[in-house]
Amino acid sequence: EVQLVESGGGLVQPGGSLRLSCAASGFTFSSYWMSWVRQAPGKGLEWVANIKQDGSEKYYVDSVKGRFTISRDNAKNSLYLQMNSLRAEDTAVYYCARINWNYDYWGQGTLVTVSS
Amino acid sequence: EIVLTQSPGTLSLSPGERATLSCRASQSVSSSYLAWYQQKPGQAPRLLIYGASSRATGIPDRFSGSGSGTDFTLTISRLEPEDFAVYYCQQYGSSWGTFGQGTKVEIK
C-alpha cells in the first residue's frame, strides 16, 4: 500500500525556518517525481515545488523561489522541503504527492503556521 | 503561465441530480496532462480523472471527464451523498502543477 506521511509542521515566527519531511512507503520511491502542494486555510490548492527522481531537476512556484528548497534522500525514501524566510502568507497545510503522469497519491498534510 | 478558471464557484444540487463542472485554460493544454481531484473537508485531495477522461483506480463510473484544447468538463451523472465536496482541475507537467480555484458542490 502506497503511503506518504508528512511531518515537521508547526508554529514559526515570520522570518523563521522550518523543514518538512515526507516519508514514503509501499512503492519504489526513487522511480518517481515528487511534489509539494499547499493549501492556505479556507483556500484552494497551490502547487509549490517538484523534484525529479534523482534530484537533478527542481522547479518552484515563483512565490517561494529563493526561500524554499525541495530535496530528497532516495536511500531513506524521504522527501523534504526546507522553508526559510517564512512569511504569514506561507501559512498552509503542506501536502507531499507522488507524480505518476498525475498526482496519484497524497499524504494527509502537515500544518505550517507563520505568526508572531 | 497557464491559468485555469473553474466555473461555477459553487453548484447547489440535490442527490440524484447531474453535476457539470467546467475548467477553462488560458491557452491550449495537452489533454494528457489535465486532471480532476475531489477534496472533502479535512482530507487530502483524491485523484478522480487523469488524461482529461480516464478514471483513476476505484473511481465510480458516474464520474466522467471530457474536453480538449482550452475547455474541459467533469460530469457527475447522478450525485450521491458522498459526492458533495470541492473539485479541482489541474494542468501538470514536470516543471509545474497549476490548479484551478475549485468548484464546491453543495447540497441544495
Tab-separated table of C-alpha atoms in Angstrom:
chain	number	residue	atom	x	y	z
A	1	GLU	CA	0.000	0.000	0.000
A	2	VAL	CA	1.346	3.392	-1.010
A	3	GLN	CA	1.741	5.727	1.964
A	4	LEU	CA	3.028	9.263	2.261
A	5	VAL	CA	3.367	10.707	5.749
A	6	GLU	CA	4.319	14.341	6.264
A	7	SER	CA	5.871	15.752	9.434
A	8	GLY	CA	7.686	18.820	10.654
A	9	GLY	CA	4.926	21.403	10.619
A	10	GLY	CA	4.267	23.796	13.458
A	11	LEU	CA	4.195	27.391	14.582
A	12	VAL	CA	7.066	29.609	13.458
A	13	GLN	CA	7.671	33.344	13.604
A	14	PRO	CA	7.882	35.463	10.463
A	15	GLY	CA	11.391	35.261	9.061
A	16	GLY	CA	11.953	31.865	10.623
A	17	SER	CA	12.719	28.483	9.105
A	18	LEU	CA	11.147	25.066	9.092
A	19	ARG	CA	11.965	21.743	7.431
A	20	LEU	CA	9.165	19.472	6.336
A	21	SER	CA	9.628	15.767	5.731
A	22	CYS	CA	7.588	13.221	3.821
A	23	ALA	CA	8.196	9.531	4.483
A	24	ALA	CA	7.242	7.312	1.569
A	25	SER	CA	6.482	3.604	1.617
A	26	GLY	CA	4.775	0.958	-0.482
A	27	PHE	CA	6.435	1.888	-3.773
A	28	THR	CA	9.865	2.396	-5.333
A	29	PHE	CA	10.417	5.979	-4.218
A	30	SER	CA	13.449	6.540	-6.430
A	31	SER	CA	11.369	5.904	-9.567
A	32	TYR	CA	9.009	8.863	-9.216
A	33	TRP	CA	8.989	12.607	-9.457
A	34	MET	CA	7.614	14.053	-6.215
A	35	SER	CA	5.831	17.276	-5.364
A	36	TRP	CA	4.815	19.599	-2.550
A	37	VAL	CA	1.398	21.254	-2.728
A	38	ARG	CA	-0.030	23.625	-0.129
A	39	GLN	CA	-3.441	24.876	0.896
A	40	ALA	CA	-3.941	28.037	2.914
A	41	PRO	CA	-6.823	27.957	5.420
A	42	GLY	CA	-10.130	28.050	3.551
A	43	LYS	CA	-8.389	28.428	0.190
A	44	GLY	CA	-7.613	26.290	-2.831
A	45	LEU	CA	-4.662	24.113	-3.740
A	46	GLU	CA	-1.373	25.711	-4.759
A	47	TRP	CA	1.482	23.802	-6.365
A	48	VAL	CA	4.766	24.601	-4.575
A	49	ALA	CA	7.625	22.508	-5.984
A	50	ASN	CA	8.590	19.393	-7.954
A	51	ILE	CA	11.732	17.268	-7.900
A	52	LYS	CA	12.965	14.680	-10.372
A	53	GLN	CA	13.715	11.086	-9.416
A	54	ASP	CA	17.443	11.676	-8.908
A	55	GLY	CA	17.115	15.220	-7.592
A	56	SER	CA	18.793	16.708	-10.654
A	57	GLU	CA	15.813	18.894	-11.612
A	58	LYS	CA	13.805	21.062	-9.253
A	59	TYR	CA	11.032	23.528	-10.009
A	60	TYR	CA	9.274	26.069	-7.803
A	61	VAL	CA	6.306	28.403	-7.886
A	62	ASP	CA	7.528	31.994	-8.188
A	63	SER	CA	6.358	32.976	-4.696
A	64	VAL	CA	8.786	30.592	-2.960
A	65	LYS	CA	11.826	30.777	-5.278
A	66	GLY	CA	14.952	31.631	-3.330
A	67	ARG	CA	13.279	30.837	0.004
A	68	PHE	CA	12.224	27.179	-0.254
A	69	THR	CA	14.348	24.190	-1.286
A	70	ILE	CA	12.951	20.810	-2.240
A	71	SER	CA	15.212	17.784	-1.816
A	72	ARG	CA	15.067	14.041	-1.438
A	73	ASP	CA	17.004	11.129	0.024
A	74	ASN	CA	16.231	8.028	-2.006
A	75	ALA	CA	18.126	5.806	0.435
A	76	LYS	CA	15.731	6.925	3.173
A	77	ASN	CA	12.629	7.076	0.943
A	78	SER	CA	12.122	10.632	2.059
A	79	LEU	CA	11.173	13.969	0.539
A	80	TYR	CA	11.966	17.288	2.172
A	81	LEU	CA	11.016	20.945	1.952
A	82	GLN	CA	13.363	23.429	3.587
A	83	MET	CA	11.469	26.666	4.141
A	84	ASN	CA	13.394	29.829	5.010
A	85	SER	CA	12.382	33.472	5.429
A	86	LEU	CA	8.847	32.389	6.159
A	87	ARG	CA	6.001	34.849	5.736
A	88	ALA	CA	2.442	34.965	7.048
A	89	GLU	CA	1.211	34.061	3.573
A	90	ASP	CA	3.097	30.757	3.756
A	91	THR	CA	0.630	29.589	6.426
A	92	ALA	CA	-0.978	26.460	4.987
A	93	VAL	CA	-1.332	22.726	5.115
A	94	TYR	CA	1.545	21.279	3.114
A	95	TYR	CA	0.963	18.027	1.236
A	96	CYS	CA	3.505	15.810	-0.449
A	97	ALA	CA	2.304	13.966	-3.534
A	98	ARG	CA	3.632	11.328	-5.889
A	99	ILE	CA	3.725	12.274	-9.558
A	100	ASN	CA	2.791	9.423	-11.901
A	101	TRP	CA	1.613	11.296	-15.010
A	102	ASN	CA	-0.714	12.859	-12.442
A	103	TYR	CA	-0.667	13.385	-8.678
A	104	ASP	CA	-1.957	9.946	-7.814
A	105	TYR	CA	-1.121	9.633	-4.113
A	106	TRP	CA	-1.144	12.325	-1.449
A	107	GLY	CA	-0.173	12.470	2.194
A	108	GLN	CA	-2.551	13.792	4.844
A	109	GLY	CA	-0.628	17.033	5.162
A	110	THR	CA	1.189	18.971	7.869
A	111	LEU	CA	0.124	22.408	9.069
A	112	VAL	CA	2.583	25.288	8.995
A	113	THR	CA	1.536	28.452	10.815
A	114	VAL	CA	3.641	31.587	10.434
A	115	SER	CA	2.711	34.074	13.120
A	116	SER	CA	4.262	36.204	15.828
B	1	GLU	CA	1.956	30.692	-17.275
B	2	ILE	CA	-1.296	28.842	-17.893
B	3	VAL	CA	-4.231	29.904	-15.732
B	4	LEU	CA	-7.116	27.517	-15.087
B	5	THR	CA	-10.522	29.045	-14.372
B	6	GLN	CA	-13.226	26.838	-12.920
B	7	SER	CA	-16.933	27.560	-13.029
B	8	PRO	CA	-19.243	27.861	-11.322
B	9	GLY	CA	-17.667	28.659	-7.975
B	10	THR	CA	-20.477	26.850	-6.177
B	11	LEU	CA	-23.001	24.371	-7.512
B	12	SER	CA	-26.108	23.733	-5.392
B	13	LEU	CA	-27.776	20.463	-6.342
B	14	SER	CA	-29.811	17.639	-4.844
B	15	PRO	CA	-28.779	13.988	-4.603
B	16	GLY	CA	-29.598	12.188	-7.830
B	17	GLU	CA	-29.081	15.280	-9.978
B	18	ARG	CA	-26.418	15.697	-12.643
B	19	ALA	CA	-23.442	17.951	-11.961
B	20	THR	CA	-21.447	19.624	-14.725
B	21	LEU	CA	-18.225	21.384	-13.740
B	22	SER	CA	-16.137	23.462	-16.124
B	23	CYS	CA	-12.397	24.129	-16.301
B	24	ARG	CA	-11.126	26.641	-18.855
B	25	ALA	CA	-7.438	27.164	-19.605
B	26	SER	CA	-5.937	30.498	-20.635
B	27	GLN	CA	-4.199	28.742	-23.536
B	28	SER	CA	-4.410	25.330	-25.132
B	29	VAL	CA	-3.165	22.478	-22.957
B	30	SER	CA	-2.459	18.855	-23.667
B	31	SER	CA	-5.357	16.631	-22.656
B	32	SER	CA	-2.796	14.092	-21.493
B	33	TYR	CA	-1.898	16.356	-18.591
B	34	LEU	CA	-5.289	17.510	-17.340
B	35	ALA	CA	-6.606	16.004	-14.093
B	36	TRP	CA	-9.520	16.406	-11.719
B	37	TYR	CA	-9.384	15.944	-7.945
B	38	GLN	CA	-12.014	15.699	-5.229
B	39	GLN	CA	-11.412	17.103	-1.760
B	40	LYS	CA	-13.597	16.706	1.293
B	41	PRO	CA	-13.195	18.806	4.468
B	42	GLY	CA	-10.158	17.803	6.496
B	43	GLN	CA	-8.959	15.350	3.863
B	44	ALA	CA	-6.254	15.301	1.248
B	45	PRO	CA	-7.259	15.630	-2.410
B	46	ARG	CA	-8.111	12.417	-4.242
B	47	LEU	CA	-7.374	11.839	-7.921
B	48	LEU	CA	-10.573	11.276	-9.913
B	49	ILE	CA	-9.712	11.793	-13.575
B	50	TYR	CA	-6.394	11.945	-15.422
B	51	GLY	CA	-5.580	12.497	-19.054
B	52	ALA	CA	-8.801	14.551	-19.191
B	53	SER	CA	-11.051	11.493	-19.447
B	54	SER	CA	-9.542	8.431	-17.741
B	55	ARG	CA	-10.936	7.438	-14.370
B	56	ALA	CA	-8.436	6.714	-11.629
B	57	THR	CA	-8.452	3.368	-9.873
B	58	GLY	CA	-11.578	2.771	-7.822
B	59	ILE	CA	-13.483	5.807	-9.098
B	60	PRO	CA	-17.165	5.060	-9.833
B	61	ASP	CA	-18.343	5.339	-13.430
B	62	ARG	CA	-20.778	8.125	-12.529
B	63	PHE	CA	-17.688	10.370	-12.772
B	64	SER	CA	-16.591	11.249	-16.281
B	65	GLY	CA	-14.240	13.771	-17.834
B	66	SER	CA	-14.161	15.277	-21.294
B	67	GLY	CA	-12.748	18.130	-23.298
B	68	SER	CA	-9.705	19.285	-25.186
B	69	GLY	CA	-7.744	22.397	-26.006
B	70	THR	CA	-8.901	25.025	-23.527
B	71	ASP	CA	-12.231	23.634	-22.332
B	72	PHE	CA	-12.636	20.660	-20.044
B	73	THR	CA	-15.606	19.253	-18.151
B	74	LEU	CA	-16.140	16.976	-15.175
B	75	THR	CA	-19.579	15.377	-15.079
B	76	ILE	CA	-21.133	13.512	-12.181
B	77	SER	CA	-24.120	11.728	-13.698
B	78	ARG	CA	-26.133	11.188	-10.501
B	79	LEU	CA	-24.944	12.803	-7.314
B	80	GLU	CA	-24.541	10.527	-4.335
B	81	PRO	CA	-24.391	11.957	-0.788
B	82	GLU	CA	-20.628	11.309	-0.644
B	83	ASP	CA	-20.019	13.383	-3.799
B	84	PHE	CA	-20.668	16.720	-2.119
B	85	ALA	CA	-17.186	18.169	-1.953
B	86	VAL	CA	-14.802	20.596	-3.657
B	87	TYR	CA	-13.425	19.680	-7.067
B	88	TYR	CA	-10.206	20.987	-8.608
B	89	CYS	CA	-8.826	20.725	-12.108
B	90	GLN	CA	-5.074	20.676	-12.619
B	91	GLN	CA	-2.751	21.044	-15.565
B	92	TYR	CA	0.566	19.409	-14.857
B	93	GLY	CA	3.986	18.804	-16.254
B	94	SER	CA	7.389	18.038	-14.833
B	95	SER	CA	8.074	21.677	-14.047
B	96	TRP	CA	4.670	22.880	-12.885
B	97	GLY	CA	1.310	21.803	-11.486
B	98	THR	CA	-1.226	24.607	-11.797
B	99	PHE	CA	-4.612	24.145	-10.121
B	100	GLY	CA	-7.918	25.829	-10.791
B	101	GLN	CA	-9.540	27.666	-7.902
B	102	GLY	CA	-12.074	24.902	-7.277
B	103	THR	CA	-15.823	24.303	-7.566
B	104	LYS	CA	-17.798	23.470	-4.451
B	105	VAL	CA	-20.684	21.071	-4.984
B	106	GLU	CA	-23.109	21.571	-2.116
B	107	ILE	CA	-26.409	20.054	-1.134
B	108	LYS	CA	-29.362	22.144	-2.184
